[in-house]
Coordinates of C-alpha atoms in Angstrom, one line a residue:
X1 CA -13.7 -23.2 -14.9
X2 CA -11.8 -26.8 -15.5
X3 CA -10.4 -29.3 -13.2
X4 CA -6.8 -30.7 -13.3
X5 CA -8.3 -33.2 -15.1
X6 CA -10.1 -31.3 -17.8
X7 CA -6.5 -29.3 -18.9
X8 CA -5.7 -32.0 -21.0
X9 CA -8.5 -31.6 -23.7
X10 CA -9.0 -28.0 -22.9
X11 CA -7.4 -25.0 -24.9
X12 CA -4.0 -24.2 -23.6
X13 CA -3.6 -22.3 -20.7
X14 CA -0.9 -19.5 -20.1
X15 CA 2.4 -20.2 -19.5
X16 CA 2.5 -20.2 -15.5
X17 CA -0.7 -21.8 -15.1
X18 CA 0.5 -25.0 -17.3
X19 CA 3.9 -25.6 -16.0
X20 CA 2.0 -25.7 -12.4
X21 CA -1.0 -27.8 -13.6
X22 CA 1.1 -30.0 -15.6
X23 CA 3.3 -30.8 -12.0
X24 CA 0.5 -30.9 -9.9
X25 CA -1.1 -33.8 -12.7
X26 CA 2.3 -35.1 -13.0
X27 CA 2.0 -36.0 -9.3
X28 CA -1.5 -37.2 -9.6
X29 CA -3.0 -34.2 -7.9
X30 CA -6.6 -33.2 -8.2
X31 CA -7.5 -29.7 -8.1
X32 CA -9.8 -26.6 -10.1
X33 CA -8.5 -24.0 -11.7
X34 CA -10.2 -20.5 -11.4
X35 CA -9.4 -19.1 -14.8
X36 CA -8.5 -15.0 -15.2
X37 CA -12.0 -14.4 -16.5
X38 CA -13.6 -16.0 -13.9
X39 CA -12.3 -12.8 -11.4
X40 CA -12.8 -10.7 -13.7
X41 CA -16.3 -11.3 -13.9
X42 CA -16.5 -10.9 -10.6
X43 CA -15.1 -7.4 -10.3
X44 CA -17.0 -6.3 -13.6
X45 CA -20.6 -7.9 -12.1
X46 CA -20.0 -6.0 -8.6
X47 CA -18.9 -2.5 -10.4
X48 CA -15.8 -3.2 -8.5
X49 CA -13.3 -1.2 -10.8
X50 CA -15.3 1.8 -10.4
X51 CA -15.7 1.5 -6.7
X52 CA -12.1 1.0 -6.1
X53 CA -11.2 3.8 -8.9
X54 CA -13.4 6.3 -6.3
X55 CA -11.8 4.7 -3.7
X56 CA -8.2 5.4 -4.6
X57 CA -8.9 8.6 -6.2
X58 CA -7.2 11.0 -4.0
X59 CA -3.8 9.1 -4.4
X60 CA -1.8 10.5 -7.0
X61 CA 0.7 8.4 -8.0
X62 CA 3.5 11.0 -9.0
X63 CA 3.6 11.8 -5.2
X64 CA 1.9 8.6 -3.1
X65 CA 1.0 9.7 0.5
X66 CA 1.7 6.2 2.1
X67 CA -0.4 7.2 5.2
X68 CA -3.6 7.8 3.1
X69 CA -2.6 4.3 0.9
X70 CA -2.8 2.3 4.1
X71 CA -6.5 2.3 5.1
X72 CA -7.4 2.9 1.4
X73 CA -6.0 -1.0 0.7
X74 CA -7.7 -2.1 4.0
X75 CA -10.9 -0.5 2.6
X76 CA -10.2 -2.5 -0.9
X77 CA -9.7 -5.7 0.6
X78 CA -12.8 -5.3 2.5
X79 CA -14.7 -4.8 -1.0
X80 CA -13.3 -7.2 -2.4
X81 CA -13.7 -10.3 0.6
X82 CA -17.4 -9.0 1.6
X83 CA -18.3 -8.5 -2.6
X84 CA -20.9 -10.9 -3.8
X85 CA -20.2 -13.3 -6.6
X86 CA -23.5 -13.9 -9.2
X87 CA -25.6 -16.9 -8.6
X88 CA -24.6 -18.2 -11.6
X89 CA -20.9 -17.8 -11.1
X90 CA -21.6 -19.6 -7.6
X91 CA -23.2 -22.5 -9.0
X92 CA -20.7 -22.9 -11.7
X93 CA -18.0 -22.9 -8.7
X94 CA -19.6 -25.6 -6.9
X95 CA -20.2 -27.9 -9.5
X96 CA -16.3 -28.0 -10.8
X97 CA -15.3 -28.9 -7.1
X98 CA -18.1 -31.6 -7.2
X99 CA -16.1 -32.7 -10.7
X100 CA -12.8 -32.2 -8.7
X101 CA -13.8 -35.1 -6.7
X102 CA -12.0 -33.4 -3.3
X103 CA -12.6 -35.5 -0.6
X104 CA -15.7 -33.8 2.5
X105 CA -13.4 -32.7 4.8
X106 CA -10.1 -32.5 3.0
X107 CA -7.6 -29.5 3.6
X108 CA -7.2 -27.5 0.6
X109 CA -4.6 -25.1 -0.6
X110 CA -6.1 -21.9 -2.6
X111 CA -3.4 -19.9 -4.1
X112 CA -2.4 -18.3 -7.1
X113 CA 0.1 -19.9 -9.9
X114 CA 3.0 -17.9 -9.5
X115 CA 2.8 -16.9 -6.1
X116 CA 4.3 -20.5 -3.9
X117 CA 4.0 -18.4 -0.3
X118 CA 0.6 -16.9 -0.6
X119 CA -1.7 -20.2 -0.4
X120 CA -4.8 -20.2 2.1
X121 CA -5.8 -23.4 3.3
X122 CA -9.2 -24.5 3.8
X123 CA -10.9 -27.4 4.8
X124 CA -13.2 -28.7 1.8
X125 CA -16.8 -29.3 2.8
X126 CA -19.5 -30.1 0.1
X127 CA -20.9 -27.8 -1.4
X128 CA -17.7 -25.2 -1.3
X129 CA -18.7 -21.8 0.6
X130 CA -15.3 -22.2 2.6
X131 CA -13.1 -23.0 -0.2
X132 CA -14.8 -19.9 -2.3
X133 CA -14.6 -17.6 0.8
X134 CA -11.0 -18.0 0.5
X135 CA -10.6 -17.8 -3.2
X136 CA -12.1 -14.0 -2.3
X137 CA -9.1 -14.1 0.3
X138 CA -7.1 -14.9 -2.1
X139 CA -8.2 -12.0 -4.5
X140 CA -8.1 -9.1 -1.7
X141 CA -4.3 -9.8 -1.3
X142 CA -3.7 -8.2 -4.2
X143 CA -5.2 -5.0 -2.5
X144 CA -2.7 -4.8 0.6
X145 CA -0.9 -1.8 0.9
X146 CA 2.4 -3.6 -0.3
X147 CA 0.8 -4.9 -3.2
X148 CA -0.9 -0.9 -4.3
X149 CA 2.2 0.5 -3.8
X150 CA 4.1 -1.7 -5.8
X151 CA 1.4 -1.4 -8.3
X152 CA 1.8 2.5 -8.4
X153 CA 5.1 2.7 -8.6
X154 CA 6.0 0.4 -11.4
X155 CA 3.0 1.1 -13.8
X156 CA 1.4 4.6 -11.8
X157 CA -2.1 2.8 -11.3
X158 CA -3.9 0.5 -8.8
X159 CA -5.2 -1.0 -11.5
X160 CA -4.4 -4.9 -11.6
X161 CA -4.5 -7.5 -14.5
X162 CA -6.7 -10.7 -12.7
X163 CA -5.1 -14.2 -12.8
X164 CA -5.9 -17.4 -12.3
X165 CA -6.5 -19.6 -9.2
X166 CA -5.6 -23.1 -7.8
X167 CA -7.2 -25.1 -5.6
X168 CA -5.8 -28.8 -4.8
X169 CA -5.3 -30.5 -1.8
X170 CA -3.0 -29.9 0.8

């Protein structure tokens, strides 16, 4: 996990991630950026995959019954939001938004790189259990019934690839 700061002598980050770091340092901003890994850890850790896989297992995507998909993705996002990070994952959070230097009480946008309208905002108090609260809100959007669907019909799978997070101040 790196702060805005720590990009610059840090191994390159994918495309979308770097254009948005490199404008939010251009403009001085300090922020953290969740990597990929750092969700996917969580899902693997809480045997998420295979509780959403029996979750979703009587969609079939050749013939989606939208009315069984809509409480299945409330369900997901459920898991996901009430899901426990590890300990160690926890404190690893904390301490890069100690390093981020965010200001107690400052309002903080969590969102992902390449999605400008989906930010939650939070207000920043030490150690961080709000902010990471809505990193995990952050994460269950990708389980709404919009975002399934879509899912099934382009690729025939709930499955999703994890990406990155920002958090900077509002």
């Amino acid at each position: 996990m790196l702060t805005f700061a720590d990009v610059r002598s840090a191994e390159p980050l994918p495309p979308a991630e770097h254009t948005e770091v490199t404008r939010l340092l251009t403009l001085g901003t300090p922020g953290v950026i969740v990597p990929a890994a750092f969700e996917e850890a969580f899902y693997r850790d809480g045997n998420l995959p295979e509780q959403l896989r029996r979750l979703f297992a009587p969609i079939r995507p050749a013939r989606i019954d939208e009315d069984a998909l809509e409480p299945l993705a409330a369900r997901a996002q459920a898991l996901i939001r009430t899901s426990y990070l590890m300990d160690d994952a926890v404190q690893i959070f904390y301490r890069t938004l100690a390093r981020a230097n965010f200001q107690p009480g400052a309002r903080l946008l969590v969102r992902r790189p390449d999605d400008g309208g989906g930010a939650e905002q939070v207000a920043f108090l030490p150690p961080g259990t709000a902010a990471l609260q809505a990193v995990k809100r952050v994460w269950a959007r990708d389980w709404t019934f919009g975002a399934v669907l879509g899912r099934l019909d382009d690729s025939g799978s709930v499955a999703l690839e994890t990406r990155a997070t920002l958090l900077y101040p509002a």
